[in-house]
XYZ file of N, CA and C in Angstrom:
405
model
N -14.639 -11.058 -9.494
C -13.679 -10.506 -10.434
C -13.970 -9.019 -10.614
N -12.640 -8.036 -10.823
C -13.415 -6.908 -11.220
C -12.146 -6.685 -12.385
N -12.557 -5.654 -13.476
C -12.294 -5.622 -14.054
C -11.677 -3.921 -13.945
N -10.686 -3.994 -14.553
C -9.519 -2.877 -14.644
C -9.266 -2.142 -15.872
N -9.252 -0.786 -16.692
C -9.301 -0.881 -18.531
C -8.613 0.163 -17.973
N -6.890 0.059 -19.065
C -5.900 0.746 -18.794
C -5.957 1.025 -20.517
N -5.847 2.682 -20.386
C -5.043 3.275 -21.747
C -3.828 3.973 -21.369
N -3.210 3.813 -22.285
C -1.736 4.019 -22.707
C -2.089 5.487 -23.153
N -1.673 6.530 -22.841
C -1.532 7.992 -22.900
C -0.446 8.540 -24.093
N 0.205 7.612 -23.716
C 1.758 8.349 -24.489
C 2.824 8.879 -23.424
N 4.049 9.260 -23.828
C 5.050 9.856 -22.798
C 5.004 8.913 -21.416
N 4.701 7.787 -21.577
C 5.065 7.182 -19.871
C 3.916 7.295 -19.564
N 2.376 7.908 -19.477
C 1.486 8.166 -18.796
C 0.239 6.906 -19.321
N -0.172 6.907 -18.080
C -1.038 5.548 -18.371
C -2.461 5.738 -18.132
N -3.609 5.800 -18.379
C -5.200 6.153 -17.309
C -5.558 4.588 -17.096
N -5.788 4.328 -15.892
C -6.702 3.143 -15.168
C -7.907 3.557 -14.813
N -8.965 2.616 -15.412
C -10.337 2.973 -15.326
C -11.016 1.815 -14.245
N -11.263 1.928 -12.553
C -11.862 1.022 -12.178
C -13.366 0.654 -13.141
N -13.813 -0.376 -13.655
C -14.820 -0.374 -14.374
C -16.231 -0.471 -13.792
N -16.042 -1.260 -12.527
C -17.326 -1.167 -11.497
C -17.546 0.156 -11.141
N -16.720 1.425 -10.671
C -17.126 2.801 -10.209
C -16.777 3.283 -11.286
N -16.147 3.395 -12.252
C -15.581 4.583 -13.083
C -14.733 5.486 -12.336
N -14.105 5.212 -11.321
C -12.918 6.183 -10.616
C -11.711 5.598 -11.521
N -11.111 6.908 -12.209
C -9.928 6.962 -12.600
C -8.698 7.188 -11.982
N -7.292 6.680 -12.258
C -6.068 6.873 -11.718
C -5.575 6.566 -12.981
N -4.475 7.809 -12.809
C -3.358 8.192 -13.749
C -2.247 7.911 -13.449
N -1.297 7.226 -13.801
C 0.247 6.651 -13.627
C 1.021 7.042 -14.372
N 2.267 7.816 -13.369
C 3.225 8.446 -14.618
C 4.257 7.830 -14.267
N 5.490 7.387 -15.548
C 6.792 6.683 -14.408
C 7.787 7.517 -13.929
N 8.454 7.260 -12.406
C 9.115 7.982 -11.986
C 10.445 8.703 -12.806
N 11.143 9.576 -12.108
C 12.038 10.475 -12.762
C 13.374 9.445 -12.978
N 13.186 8.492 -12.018
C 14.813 8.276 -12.513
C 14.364 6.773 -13.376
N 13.196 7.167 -13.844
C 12.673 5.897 -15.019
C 11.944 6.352 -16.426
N 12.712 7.696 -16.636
C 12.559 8.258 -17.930
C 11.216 8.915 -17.652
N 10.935 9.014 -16.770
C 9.143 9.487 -16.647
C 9.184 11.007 -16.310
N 7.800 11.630 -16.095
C 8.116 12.889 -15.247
C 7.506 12.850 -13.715
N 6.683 11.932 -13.575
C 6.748 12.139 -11.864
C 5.641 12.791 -12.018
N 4.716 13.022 -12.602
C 3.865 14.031 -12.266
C 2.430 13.112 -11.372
N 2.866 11.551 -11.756
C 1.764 11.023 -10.801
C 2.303 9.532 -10.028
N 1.508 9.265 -9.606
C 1.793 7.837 -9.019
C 2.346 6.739 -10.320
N 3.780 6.544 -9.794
C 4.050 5.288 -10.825
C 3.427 3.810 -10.662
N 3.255 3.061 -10.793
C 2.482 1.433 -10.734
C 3.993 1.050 -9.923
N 5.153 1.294 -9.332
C 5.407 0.770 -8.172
C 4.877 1.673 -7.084
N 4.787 3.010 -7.031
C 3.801 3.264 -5.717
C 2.700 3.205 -5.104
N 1.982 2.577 -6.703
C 0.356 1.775 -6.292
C 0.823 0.665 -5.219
N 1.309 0.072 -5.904
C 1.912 -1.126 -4.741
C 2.363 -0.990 -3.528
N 2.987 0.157 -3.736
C 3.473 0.554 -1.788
C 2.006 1.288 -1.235
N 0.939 1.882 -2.257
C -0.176 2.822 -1.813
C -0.944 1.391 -1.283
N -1.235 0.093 -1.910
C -2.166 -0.946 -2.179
C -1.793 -1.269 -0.812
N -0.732 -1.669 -0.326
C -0.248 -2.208 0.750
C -0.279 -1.216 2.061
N -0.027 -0.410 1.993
C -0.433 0.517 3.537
C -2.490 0.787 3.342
N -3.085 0.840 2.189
C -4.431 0.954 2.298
C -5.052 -0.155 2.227
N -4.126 -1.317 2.153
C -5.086 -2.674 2.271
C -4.593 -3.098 4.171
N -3.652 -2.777 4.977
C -3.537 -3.021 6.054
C -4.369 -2.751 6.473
N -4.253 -0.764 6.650
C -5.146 0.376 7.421
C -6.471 -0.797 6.957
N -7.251 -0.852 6.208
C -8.468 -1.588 5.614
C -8.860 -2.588 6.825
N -8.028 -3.778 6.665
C -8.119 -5.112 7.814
C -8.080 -4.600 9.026
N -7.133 -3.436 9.003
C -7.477 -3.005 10.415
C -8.418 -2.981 10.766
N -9.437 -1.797 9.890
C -10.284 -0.990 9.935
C -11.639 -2.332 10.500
N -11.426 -3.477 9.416
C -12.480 -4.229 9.585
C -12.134 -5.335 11.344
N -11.599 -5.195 11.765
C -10.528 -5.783 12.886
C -11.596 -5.015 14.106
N -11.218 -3.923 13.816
C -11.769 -2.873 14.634
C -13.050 -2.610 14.843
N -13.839 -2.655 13.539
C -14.910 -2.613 13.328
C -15.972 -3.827 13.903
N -15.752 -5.162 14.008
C -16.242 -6.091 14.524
C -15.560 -5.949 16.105
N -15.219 -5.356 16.848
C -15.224 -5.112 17.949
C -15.455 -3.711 18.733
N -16.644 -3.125 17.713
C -16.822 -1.885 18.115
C -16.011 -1.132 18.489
N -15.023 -1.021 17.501
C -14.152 0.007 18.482
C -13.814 1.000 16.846
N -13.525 2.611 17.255
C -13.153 3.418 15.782
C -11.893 3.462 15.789
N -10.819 3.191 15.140
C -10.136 3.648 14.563
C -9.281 4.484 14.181
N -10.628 5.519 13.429
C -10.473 6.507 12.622
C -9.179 7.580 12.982
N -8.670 8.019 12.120
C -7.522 9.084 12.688
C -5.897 8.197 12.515
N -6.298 6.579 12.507
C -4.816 6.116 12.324
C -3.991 6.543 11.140
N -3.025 6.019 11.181
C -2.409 5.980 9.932
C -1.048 5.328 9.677
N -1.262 5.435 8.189
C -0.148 4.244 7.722
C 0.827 5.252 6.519
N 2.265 5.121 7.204
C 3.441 5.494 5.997
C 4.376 4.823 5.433
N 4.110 4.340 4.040
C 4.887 3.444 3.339
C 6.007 4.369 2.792
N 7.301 3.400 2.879
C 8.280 4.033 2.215
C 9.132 3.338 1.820
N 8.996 3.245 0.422
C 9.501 2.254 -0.990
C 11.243 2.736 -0.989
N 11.866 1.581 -1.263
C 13.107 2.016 -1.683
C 12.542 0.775 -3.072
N 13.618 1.751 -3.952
C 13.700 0.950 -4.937
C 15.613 0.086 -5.115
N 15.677 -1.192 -5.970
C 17.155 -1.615 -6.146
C 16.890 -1.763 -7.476
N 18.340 -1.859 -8.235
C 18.322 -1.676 -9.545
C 19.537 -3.680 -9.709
N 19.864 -3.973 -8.920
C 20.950 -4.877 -9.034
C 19.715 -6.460 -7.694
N 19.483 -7.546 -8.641
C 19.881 -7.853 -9.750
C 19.383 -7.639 -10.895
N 17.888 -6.510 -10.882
C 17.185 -6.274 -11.964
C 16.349 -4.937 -11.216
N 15.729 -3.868 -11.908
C 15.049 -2.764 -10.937
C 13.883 -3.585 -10.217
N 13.666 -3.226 -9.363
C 12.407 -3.982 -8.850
C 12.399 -3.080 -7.172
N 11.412 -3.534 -6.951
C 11.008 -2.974 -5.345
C 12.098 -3.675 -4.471
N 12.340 -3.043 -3.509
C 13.698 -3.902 -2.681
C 13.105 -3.915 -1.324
N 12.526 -2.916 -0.997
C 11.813 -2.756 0.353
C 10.358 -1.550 0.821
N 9.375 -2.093 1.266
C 8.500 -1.431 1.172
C 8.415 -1.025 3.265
N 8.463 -0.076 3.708
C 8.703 0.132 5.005
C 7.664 0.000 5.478
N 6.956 0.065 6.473
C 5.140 0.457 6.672
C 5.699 1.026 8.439
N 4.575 2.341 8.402
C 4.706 2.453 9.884
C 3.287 3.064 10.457
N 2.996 2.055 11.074
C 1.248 2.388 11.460
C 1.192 2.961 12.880
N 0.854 4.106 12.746
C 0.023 4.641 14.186
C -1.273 4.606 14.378
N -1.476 4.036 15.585
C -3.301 4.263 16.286
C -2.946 5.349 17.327
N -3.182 6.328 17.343
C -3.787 7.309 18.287
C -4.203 7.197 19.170
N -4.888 5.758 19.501
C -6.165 5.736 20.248
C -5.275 5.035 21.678
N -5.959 4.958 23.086
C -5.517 4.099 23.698
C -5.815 2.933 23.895
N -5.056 2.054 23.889
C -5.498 0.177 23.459
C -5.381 -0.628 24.437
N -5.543 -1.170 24.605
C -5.311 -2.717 25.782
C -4.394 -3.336 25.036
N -3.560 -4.368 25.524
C -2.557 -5.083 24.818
C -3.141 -5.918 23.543
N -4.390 -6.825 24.371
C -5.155 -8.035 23.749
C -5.526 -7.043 22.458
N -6.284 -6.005 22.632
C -6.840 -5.434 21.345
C -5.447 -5.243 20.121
N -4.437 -4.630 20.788
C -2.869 -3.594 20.010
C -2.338 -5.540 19.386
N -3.118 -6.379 19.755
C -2.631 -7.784 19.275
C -3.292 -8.300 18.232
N -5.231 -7.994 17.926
C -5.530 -8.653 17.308
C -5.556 -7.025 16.233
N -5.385 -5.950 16.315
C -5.070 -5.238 15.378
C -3.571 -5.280 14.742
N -2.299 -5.878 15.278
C -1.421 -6.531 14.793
C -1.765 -7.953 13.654
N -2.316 -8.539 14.094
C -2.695 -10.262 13.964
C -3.262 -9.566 12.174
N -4.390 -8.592 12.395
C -5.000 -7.951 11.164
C -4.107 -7.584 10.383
N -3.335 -6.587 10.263
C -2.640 -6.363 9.365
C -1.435 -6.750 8.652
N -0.780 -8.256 9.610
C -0.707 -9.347 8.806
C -0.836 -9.829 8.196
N -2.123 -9.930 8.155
C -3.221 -11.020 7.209
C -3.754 -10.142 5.791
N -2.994 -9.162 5.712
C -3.518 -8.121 4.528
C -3.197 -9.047 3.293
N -4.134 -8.712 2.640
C -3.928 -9.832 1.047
C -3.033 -9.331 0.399
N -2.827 -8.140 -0.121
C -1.426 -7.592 -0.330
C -0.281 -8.097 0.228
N -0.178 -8.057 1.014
C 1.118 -8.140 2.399
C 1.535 -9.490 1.507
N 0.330 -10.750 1.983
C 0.654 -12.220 1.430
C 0.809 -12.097 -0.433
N 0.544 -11.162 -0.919
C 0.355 -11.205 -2.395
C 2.292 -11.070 -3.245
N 2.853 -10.123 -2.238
C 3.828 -9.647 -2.264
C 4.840 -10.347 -2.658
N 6.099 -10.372 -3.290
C 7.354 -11.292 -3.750
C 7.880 -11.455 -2.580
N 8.466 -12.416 -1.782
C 9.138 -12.792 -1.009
C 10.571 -11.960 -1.006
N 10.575 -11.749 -1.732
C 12.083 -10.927 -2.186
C 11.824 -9.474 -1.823
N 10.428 -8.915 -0.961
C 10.349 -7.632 -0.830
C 10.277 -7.314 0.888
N 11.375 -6.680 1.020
C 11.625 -6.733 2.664
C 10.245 -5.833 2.739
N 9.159 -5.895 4.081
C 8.238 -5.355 4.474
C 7.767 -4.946 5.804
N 8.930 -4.036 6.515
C 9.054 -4.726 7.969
C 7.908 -3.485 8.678
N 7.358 -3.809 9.250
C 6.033 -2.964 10.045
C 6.446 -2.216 11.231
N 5.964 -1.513 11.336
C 6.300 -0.564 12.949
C 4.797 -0.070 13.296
N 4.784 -0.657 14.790
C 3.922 -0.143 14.733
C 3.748 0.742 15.877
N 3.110 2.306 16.141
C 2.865 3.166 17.298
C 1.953 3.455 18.031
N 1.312 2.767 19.538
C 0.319 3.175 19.914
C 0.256 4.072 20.549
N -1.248 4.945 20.522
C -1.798 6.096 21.876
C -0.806 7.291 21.308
């Protein structure tokens, strides 16, 4: 279990205190949600949670087959819908490896970021479609 201690700021702004490190994150709500935007709203944690929990499985994917990684990357891009209620409507993901791969490997680094606990954590109701770019 870990534990999470959120204060309420005022004006929309929120502080999250991881309690195991003491690393803070500040959440502001977006502009077209009365907010000012000045930070990550708690729906772009969710699109942030989900491209850094893939890249992650990757990472560990990779890592048990000696191989680096490093240099990939992942771009989420949230649409939001307001009909039948506001909520996330689609979270995009588009992962590049840089690196050059063999098929078998560009498969079980696919197979990985599948299996992201996020990914499975997600509402069924949230389109999440992956792209992915090798070399």
């Amino acid at each position: 279990m870990v534990e999470i201690s959120i204060v309420y700021q005022g004006d929309l702004r929120c502080e999250a205190i991881h309690t195991p490190s003491g690393t803070v994150i500040v959440t502001d709500a977006p502009r077209d949600n009365h907010g000012k935007a000045e930070s990550f709203s708690p729906t772009d944690l969710m699109a942030t949670a989900l491209g850094t929990c893939i890249m992650t499985v990757m990472g560990i994917a990779a890592r048990k087959r000696n191989l680096d990684i490093s240099g990939s990357t992942v771009v989420v891009n949230k649409t939001m819908i307001t009909k039948p209620e506001r909520r996330i409507g689609e979270l995009a993901v588009v992962i590049t490896v840089p690196h050059a791969l063999d098929d078998a490997t560009k498969e079980v680094l696919k197979t990985a970021a599948l299996s992201c606990p996020v990914h499975h954590s997600m509402h069924p109701d949230i389109a999440m479609p992956l792209t992915f770019n090798w070399g």
